[in-house]
């Protein structure tokens, strides 16, 4: 395993943008920017022996900051914080104090507000070794969140073809935190609609949403519904092909256990992607709103041409006392591990 630092020509907020390449002896190559902790490339050897990139993104860093891309912004490959998914009316109370966040989607907050961690320049911590650690210090009041929050995210590529993401965070005041990574995966050799990928998620419940996709607090059994991914099935086997999936699945596990969140396979490449996490839920999004021009090799990306498995705590948990807490107190350490494992079927 090796890590290599490459300087780009870009400077944002007075800070230089670097790409870091992680490689292993199985021919896997991962490229990460210190802007948004974006994983721009995740190149693996498929079952035919060819190198194949399994994530959507851009060939050049400039793609991530151009106005056309930001206008219909899908968070391609970026880290999400301080708070993944939606918070109802962008409001919450902690220790009797009320907070109002940026309302960047209707009256709600999505993915941390107008400028989340996905558009921040992160510091590259020394001691690259075979891994990369990025750090971002989010000041109190950013997008309305209390507390100075220091987040460290370590990426490690193993000889067993696992890309491990380890998150850690600390605060100096009580705050709310819910981090995830927004990779858009497509395992087919030629990309395209992901309806023919086979997918499994060990989740017996999914979360009810209101008309604005905000989680209400109600858990619904998947049994007998299109949301039943307990056994493997084609993603498109019984979906609404105009909507796809944009739902949160509650993983069957003990709190904090590192377990399988999803397993996805695809025929043309023979690839299998298994995602393991310590988090309690996986938000499964099949990219209904995707509209990106000039992606890698000049390709345009449209709806349903990728899937995201966003491992996290329950969306809006800060307003639902029955859900596992997303409140972080001074002296506590927030921790999350998510692993993307690549194999052949
Ligand atoms: C959300 C979608 C949203 C997408 C991109 C997903 O995590 O659930 O509703 O459109 O991110 O913004």
Short mmCIF file of C-alpha atoms and ligand atoms in Angstrom, two decimals:
data_model
loop_
_atom_site.label_atom_id
_atom_site.label_comp_id
_atom_site.label_asym_id
_atom_site.label_seq_id
_atom_site.Cartn_x
_atom_site.Cartn_y
_atom_site.Cartn_z
CA UNK A 1 0.00 0.00 0.00
CA UNK A 2 1.32 3.38 -1.00
CA UNK A 3 0.12 6.97 -0.73
CA UNK A 4 1.28 9.71 -3.08
CA UNK A 5 0.58 13.44 -2.80
CA UNK A 6 0.00 15.44 -6.00
CA UNK A 7 -0.39 19.20 -6.03
CA UNK A 8 -3.11 20.63 -8.29
CA UNK A 9 -3.07 24.17 -9.69
CA UNK A 10 -6.10 25.09 -7.55
CA UNK A 11 -6.23 27.25 -4.43
CA UNK A 12 -9.54 27.62 -2.57
CA UNK A 13 -10.10 29.71 0.56
CA UNK A 14 -6.34 30.41 0.44
CA UNK A 15 -5.51 26.72 0.69
CA UNK A 16 -3.87 24.50 -1.91
CA UNK A 17 -5.81 21.59 -3.34
CA UNK A 18 -4.02 18.26 -3.47
CA UNK A 19 -4.94 14.88 -4.83
CA UNK A 20 -3.78 11.86 -2.87
CA UNK A 21 -3.45 8.52 -4.61
CA UNK A 22 -3.69 5.29 -2.65
CA UNK A 23 -2.64 2.09 -4.42
CA UNK A 24 -2.30 -1.57 -3.46
CA UNK A 25 -0.81 -4.69 -5.00
CA UNK A 26 -4.18 -5.82 -6.43
CA UNK A 27 -4.16 -3.04 -9.02
CA UNK A 28 -6.58 -0.87 -7.06
CA UNK A 29 -6.15 2.87 -7.23
CA UNK A 30 -8.10 5.44 -5.21
CA UNK A 31 -7.82 9.19 -5.73
CA UNK A 32 -8.98 11.54 -3.01
CA UNK A 33 -8.99 15.37 -2.92
CA UNK A 34 -8.53 17.40 0.24
CA UNK A 35 -11.51 19.44 -1.01
CA UNK A 36 -14.70 17.80 0.29
CA UNK A 37 -12.71 14.62 1.00
CA UNK A 38 -13.93 13.67 -2.48
CA UNK A 39 -13.15 10.18 -3.74
CA UNK A 40 -12.89 10.99 -7.44
CA UNK A 41 -11.59 7.61 -8.64
CA UNK A 42 -11.92 4.09 -7.32
CA UNK A 43 -10.30 1.95 -9.99
CA UNK A 44 -10.33 -1.81 -9.50
CA UNK A 45 -9.54 -4.89 -11.59
CA UNK A 46 -12.81 -6.46 -12.71
CA UNK A 47 -13.38 -10.19 -13.30
CA UNK A 48 -12.25 -9.79 -16.94
CA UNK A 49 -8.89 -8.47 -15.70
CA UNK A 50 -9.60 -4.93 -16.90
CA UNK A 51 -9.19 -1.80 -14.79
CA UNK A 52 -12.55 -0.22 -14.14
CA UNK A 53 -13.55 2.93 -12.28
CA UNK A 54 -16.59 2.20 -10.08
CA UNK A 55 -17.42 5.76 -8.97
CA UNK A 56 -18.82 8.74 -10.84
CA UNK A 57 -16.77 11.92 -10.92
CA UNK A 58 -14.60 14.15 -13.08
CA UNK A 59 -11.27 13.58 -14.84
CA UNK A 60 -10.04 16.95 -13.64
CA UNK A 61 -10.54 18.77 -10.34
CA UNK A 62 -12.02 21.82 -12.12
CA UNK A 63 -15.16 19.72 -12.79
CA UNK A 64 -16.02 19.80 -9.09
CA UNK A 65 -16.07 23.57 -8.83
CA UNK A 66 -17.63 24.68 -12.10
CA UNK A 67 -20.91 26.64 -11.93
CA UNK A 68 -22.84 24.27 -14.16
CA UNK A 69 -22.05 21.36 -11.80
CA UNK A 70 -22.81 23.34 -8.65
CA UNK A 71 -26.21 24.47 -10.04
CA UNK A 72 -27.66 20.93 -9.86
CA UNK A 73 -25.26 19.82 -7.19
CA UNK A 74 -25.32 16.07 -6.37
CA UNK A 75 -22.40 15.89 -3.86
CA UNK A 76 -20.47 13.48 -6.14
CA UNK A 77 -18.13 11.37 -4.04
CA UNK A 78 -17.92 13.85 -1.16
CA UNK A 79 -18.05 13.60 2.60
CA UNK A 80 -21.30 14.92 4.13
CA UNK A 81 -21.40 16.92 7.37
CA UNK A 82 -22.17 18.19 9.86
CA UNK A 83 -25.41 16.37 9.40
CA UNK A 84 -26.31 13.88 6.69
CA UNK A 85 -29.72 14.03 5.02
CA UNK A 86 -32.59 16.23 6.23
CA UNK A 87 -33.34 18.00 9.51
CA UNK A 88 -36.98 19.08 9.83
CA UNK A 89 -37.28 22.87 9.50
CA UNK A 90 -33.54 23.06 10.20
CA UNK A 91 -34.30 23.24 13.92
CA UNK A 92 -33.30 21.33 17.02
CA UNK A 93 -32.94 21.73 20.77
CA UNK A 94 -29.97 20.56 22.78
CA UNK A 95 -29.83 20.95 26.57
CA UNK A 96 -32.87 23.25 26.42
CA UNK A 97 -31.29 25.59 23.87
CA UNK A 98 -32.93 26.06 20.44
CA UNK A 99 -30.83 26.22 17.29
CA UNK A 100 -31.79 27.33 13.79
CA UNK A 101 -29.72 25.97 10.90
CA UNK A 102 -29.50 27.12 7.28
CA UNK A 103 -32.62 25.98 5.43
CA UNK A 104 -31.11 24.98 2.09
CA UNK A 105 -33.89 22.69 0.85
CA UNK A 106 -37.38 24.18 1.21
CA UNK A 107 -37.76 24.85 4.93
CA UNK A 108 -35.43 21.95 5.87
CA UNK A 109 -31.67 21.46 6.10
CA UNK A 110 -30.01 18.99 3.71
CA UNK A 111 -26.50 17.56 4.08
CA UNK A 112 -25.21 20.21 6.50
CA UNK A 113 -26.57 23.39 4.89
CA UNK A 114 -25.48 25.63 2.00
CA UNK A 115 -21.77 24.87 2.26
CA UNK A 116 -21.23 21.59 4.04
CA UNK A 117 -18.04 19.64 4.64
CA UNK A 118 -18.32 18.49 1.00
CA UNK A 119 -17.13 21.94 -0.14
CA UNK A 120 -14.52 22.69 2.50
CA UNK A 121 -10.77 22.43 2.09
CA UNK A 122 -9.46 19.89 4.57
CA UNK A 123 -5.94 19.84 6.00
CA UNK A 124 -3.74 16.88 5.15
CA UNK A 125 -2.22 15.59 8.38
CA UNK A 126 1.43 14.48 8.30
CA UNK A 127 2.55 10.86 8.39
CA UNK A 128 0.93 9.76 5.16
CA UNK A 129 2.28 6.21 5.43
CA UNK A 130 -0.05 3.86 3.59
CA UNK A 131 -3.08 5.97 4.52
CA UNK A 132 -4.37 9.53 4.36
CA UNK A 133 -5.86 11.53 7.24
CA UNK A 134 -7.79 14.70 6.49
CA UNK A 135 -8.83 17.17 9.16
CA UNK A 136 -11.42 19.92 9.14
CA UNK A 137 -12.21 22.29 11.99
CA UNK A 138 -15.76 23.56 11.72
CA UNK A 139 -16.23 26.77 13.71
CA UNK A 140 -19.16 27.24 16.09
CA UNK A 141 -22.09 28.80 14.24
CA UNK A 142 -21.17 27.36 10.84
CA UNK A 143 -24.51 26.82 9.04
CA UNK A 144 -26.10 27.39 12.49
CA UNK A 145 -24.50 24.44 14.32
CA UNK A 146 -23.14 25.02 17.85
CA UNK A 147 -19.64 24.08 19.00
CA UNK A 148 -16.23 24.10 17.38
CA UNK A 149 -16.07 20.64 15.86
CA UNK A 150 -12.80 18.98 14.84
CA UNK A 151 -13.22 16.10 12.42
CA UNK A 152 -10.57 13.66 11.24
CA UNK A 153 -11.21 11.26 8.41
CA UNK A 154 -8.68 8.53 7.63
CA UNK A 155 -8.71 6.64 4.33
CA UNK A 156 -6.82 3.37 4.17
CA UNK A 157 -6.57 0.93 1.27
CA UNK A 158 -5.70 -2.61 2.35
CA UNK A 159 -4.06 -5.54 0.57
CA UNK A 160 -7.44 -7.30 0.86
CA UNK A 161 -8.97 -4.65 -1.42
CA UNK A 162 -10.85 -2.78 1.27
CA UNK A 163 -11.07 0.98 1.36
CA UNK A 164 -11.57 1.85 5.03
CA UNK A 165 -12.99 5.19 6.13
CA UNK A 166 -12.49 5.96 9.82
CA UNK A 167 -14.18 9.09 11.13
CA UNK A 168 -13.50 10.78 14.47
CA UNK A 169 -14.79 14.07 15.86
CA UNK A 170 -14.70 16.15 19.03
CA UNK A 171 -16.56 19.28 20.09
CA UNK A 172 -16.15 21.98 22.75
CA UNK A 173 -19.93 22.49 23.18
CA UNK A 174 -22.89 20.13 22.87
CA UNK A 175 -23.72 19.74 19.18
CA UNK A 176 -25.34 17.43 16.63
CA UNK A 177 -23.30 15.31 14.24
CA UNK A 178 -24.11 12.75 11.54
CA UNK A 179 -21.39 12.11 8.97
CA UNK A 180 -21.41 10.03 5.81
CA UNK A 181 -19.82 9.70 2.40
CA UNK A 182 -21.77 10.31 -0.81
CA UNK A 183 -20.08 8.01 -3.34
CA UNK A 184 -22.06 7.31 -6.54
CA UNK A 185 -21.29 3.73 -7.56
CA UNK A 186 -21.85 1.98 -10.86
CA UNK A 187 -20.36 -1.51 -11.23
CA UNK A 188 -21.24 -2.10 -14.92
CA UNK A 189 -18.35 -2.03 -17.41
CA UNK A 190 -20.12 0.64 -19.48
CA UNK A 191 -22.03 2.44 -16.74
CA UNK A 192 -25.67 3.30 -17.53
CA UNK A 193 -28.89 2.55 -15.63
CA UNK A 194 -28.24 0.55 -12.45
CA UNK A 195 -31.58 -1.34 -12.46
CA UNK A 196 -29.76 -4.57 -13.38
CA UNK A 197 -27.37 -4.52 -10.44
CA UNK A 198 -28.20 -7.17 -7.84
CA UNK A 199 -28.50 -5.69 -4.38
CA UNK A 200 -28.99 -6.92 -0.84
CA UNK A 201 -29.36 -5.04 2.46
CA UNK A 202 -29.84 -6.80 5.82
CA UNK A 203 -32.50 -4.32 6.92
CA UNK A 204 -35.91 -5.46 8.20
CA UNK A 205 -37.25 -1.89 8.52
CA UNK A 206 -37.12 1.32 6.56
CA UNK A 207 -38.02 4.81 7.78
CA UNK A 208 -41.22 6.64 6.91
CA UNK A 209 -40.73 10.05 5.28
CA UNK A 210 -43.01 13.08 4.94
CA UNK A 211 -43.78 14.72 1.57
CA UNK A 212 -40.41 16.48 1.66
CA UNK A 213 -38.47 13.24 2.28
CA UNK A 214 -37.90 14.10 5.94
CA UNK A 215 -37.86 11.10 8.25
CA UNK A 216 -40.82 11.24 10.66
CA UNK A 217 -39.71 8.78 13.37
CA UNK A 218 -41.88 5.85 12.24
CA UNK A 219 -40.22 2.50 11.31
CA UNK A 220 -41.98 0.34 8.70
CA UNK A 221 -41.30 -3.39 8.15
CA UNK A 222 -39.91 -4.06 4.65
CA UNK A 223 -41.70 -7.41 4.47
CA UNK A 224 -43.99 -7.74 1.45
CA UNK A 225 -42.94 -4.36 0.02
CA UNK A 226 -40.59 -3.13 -2.71
CA UNK A 227 -38.21 -2.18 0.13
CA UNK A 228 -37.45 -5.81 0.93
CA UNK A 229 -33.78 -6.25 0.01
CA UNK A 230 -33.22 -8.97 2.64
CA UNK A 231 -32.56 -11.47 -0.14
CA UNK A 232 -30.58 -10.34 -3.19
CA UNK A 233 -32.71 -8.93 -6.02
CA UNK A 234 -32.26 -6.69 -9.04
CA UNK A 235 -32.47 -3.04 -7.96
CA UNK A 236 -35.08 -2.41 -10.65
CA UNK A 237 -37.09 -5.60 -10.07
CA UNK A 238 -40.03 -3.88 -8.38
CA UNK A 239 -39.15 -0.21 -8.16
CA UNK A 240 -41.07 2.75 -9.44
CA UNK A 241 -38.80 3.62 -12.37
CA UNK A 242 -39.63 7.35 -12.12
CA UNK A 243 -38.69 7.51 -8.43
CA UNK A 244 -36.18 4.74 -7.72
CA UNK A 245 -35.10 4.61 -4.07
CA UNK A 246 -34.35 7.52 -1.75
CA UNK A 247 -35.05 5.75 1.55
CA UNK A 248 -33.33 5.04 4.81
CA UNK A 249 -32.92 1.38 5.78
CA UNK A 250 -32.44 0.38 9.42
CA UNK A 251 -29.71 -2.26 9.55
CA UNK A 252 -30.35 -5.42 11.58
CA UNK A 253 -27.58 -5.21 14.19
CA UNK A 254 -26.54 -4.43 17.72
CA UNK A 255 -25.58 -0.77 18.29
CA UNK A 256 -22.04 0.00 17.13
CA UNK A 257 -21.38 -3.45 15.62
CA UNK A 258 -19.39 -3.50 12.37
CA UNK A 259 -21.76 -5.35 10.04
CA UNK A 260 -22.78 -5.58 6.41
CA UNK A 261 -24.82 -2.64 5.15
CA UNK A 262 -25.14 -3.76 1.54
CA UNK A 263 -23.79 -6.17 -1.03
CA UNK A 264 -24.07 -5.33 -4.72
CA UNK A 265 -23.03 -7.40 -7.73
CA UNK A 266 -23.11 -6.81 -11.47
CA UNK A 267 -22.89 -9.31 -14.34
CA UNK A 268 -20.87 -7.49 -17.03
CA UNK A 269 -17.93 -6.77 -14.70
CA UNK A 270 -18.33 -9.69 -12.31
CA UNK A 271 -17.68 -7.20 -9.49
CA UNK A 272 -19.04 -7.36 -5.99
CA UNK A 273 -19.07 -4.34 -3.66
CA UNK A 274 -19.76 -5.06 -0.01
CA UNK A 275 -20.16 -2.16 2.39
CA UNK A 276 -19.64 -2.71 6.12
CA UNK A 277 -20.35 -0.12 8.77
CA UNK A 278 -20.59 0.59 12.47
CA UNK A 279 -23.52 2.93 11.73
CA UNK A 280 -27.16 2.00 12.41
CA UNK A 281 -28.70 2.92 9.03
CA UNK A 282 -27.93 3.05 5.31
CA UNK A 283 -29.63 5.64 3.14
CA UNK A 284 -30.10 4.03 -0.27
CA UNK A 285 -30.36 6.61 -3.05
CA UNK A 286 -30.56 5.61 -6.72
CA UNK A 287 -29.78 9.08 -8.06
CA UNK A 288 -33.18 10.29 -9.28
CA UNK A 289 -31.90 13.87 -9.43
CA UNK A 290 -28.56 13.16 -11.09
CA UNK A 291 -27.82 15.53 -14.00
CA UNK A 292 -24.10 16.03 -14.60
CA UNK A 293 -22.45 17.09 -17.85
CA UNK A 294 -18.87 16.27 -18.83
CA UNK A 295 -18.13 13.65 -16.23
CA UNK A 296 -15.20 11.26 -16.75
CA UNK A 297 -14.26 10.82 -20.42
CA UNK A 298 -16.84 13.50 -21.32
CA UNK A 299 -19.74 11.29 -20.23
CA UNK A 300 -23.00 12.84 -19.03
CA UNK A 301 -24.58 11.22 -15.96
CA UNK A 302 -28.37 11.04 -15.77
CA UNK A 303 -31.00 9.75 -13.32
CA UNK A 304 -30.59 6.19 -12.02
CA UNK A 305 -27.05 5.84 -13.41
CA UNK A 306 -25.56 5.24 -9.96
CA UNK A 307 -26.45 4.13 -6.48
CA UNK A 308 -25.39 5.56 -3.12
CA UNK A 309 -25.30 3.71 0.19
CA UNK A 310 -24.91 6.46 2.75
CA UNK A 311 -24.03 4.81 6.06
CA UNK A 312 -24.98 7.10 8.91
CA UNK A 313 -27.25 7.65 11.92
CA UNK A 314 -30.98 8.04 11.32
CA UNK A 315 -31.74 11.28 9.44
CA UNK A 316 -33.42 13.93 11.61
CA UNK A 317 -32.52 11.85 14.71
CA UNK A 318 -31.75 15.05 16.60
CA UNK A 319 -35.54 15.66 16.60
CA UNK A 320 -36.61 12.07 17.30
CA UNK A 321 -35.75 10.95 20.86
CA UNK A 322 -36.47 7.26 20.04
CA UNK A 323 -33.62 7.15 17.51
CA UNK A 324 -29.98 6.55 18.54
CA UNK A 325 -28.59 9.89 19.60
CA UNK A 326 -26.67 12.19 17.27
CA UNK A 327 -25.79 14.61 20.07
CA UNK A 328 -22.08 14.91 20.77
CA UNK A 329 -20.95 16.34 24.10
CA UNK A 330 -17.58 17.85 25.04
CA UNK A 331 -15.24 15.09 26.22
CA UNK A 332 -16.91 12.45 24.02
CA UNK A 333 -15.43 11.13 20.79
CA UNK A 334 -17.64 10.57 17.76
CA UNK A 335 -16.48 7.50 15.84
CA UNK A 336 -17.59 5.80 12.68
CA UNK A 337 -16.02 3.14 10.46
CA UNK A 338 -17.27 2.25 6.99
CA UNK A 339 -15.52 -0.24 4.70
CA UNK A 340 -15.91 -0.63 0.94
CA UNK A 341 -14.74 -4.11 -0.04
CA UNK A 342 -14.19 -5.16 -3.64
CA UNK A 343 -14.28 -8.79 -4.76
CA UNK A 344 -15.18 -10.81 -7.82
CA UNK A 345 -18.51 -12.65 -7.64
C1 LIG B 1 -30.71 12.46 -0.65
C2 LIG B 1 -31.45 12.86 -1.92
C3 LIG B 1 -30.70 13.99 -2.53
C4 LIG B 1 -29.29 13.52 -2.82
C5 LIG B 1 -28.40 14.53 -3.47
C6 LIG B 1 -29.36 12.01 -1.03
O1 LIG B 1 -28.66 11.63 0.10
O2 LIG B 1 -31.42 11.50 0.06
O3 LIG B 1 -32.78 13.18 -1.66
O4 LIG B 1 -31.34 14.43 -3.70
O5 LIG B 1 -28.68 13.09 -1.65
O6 LIG B 1 -28.58 15.77 -2.98
#
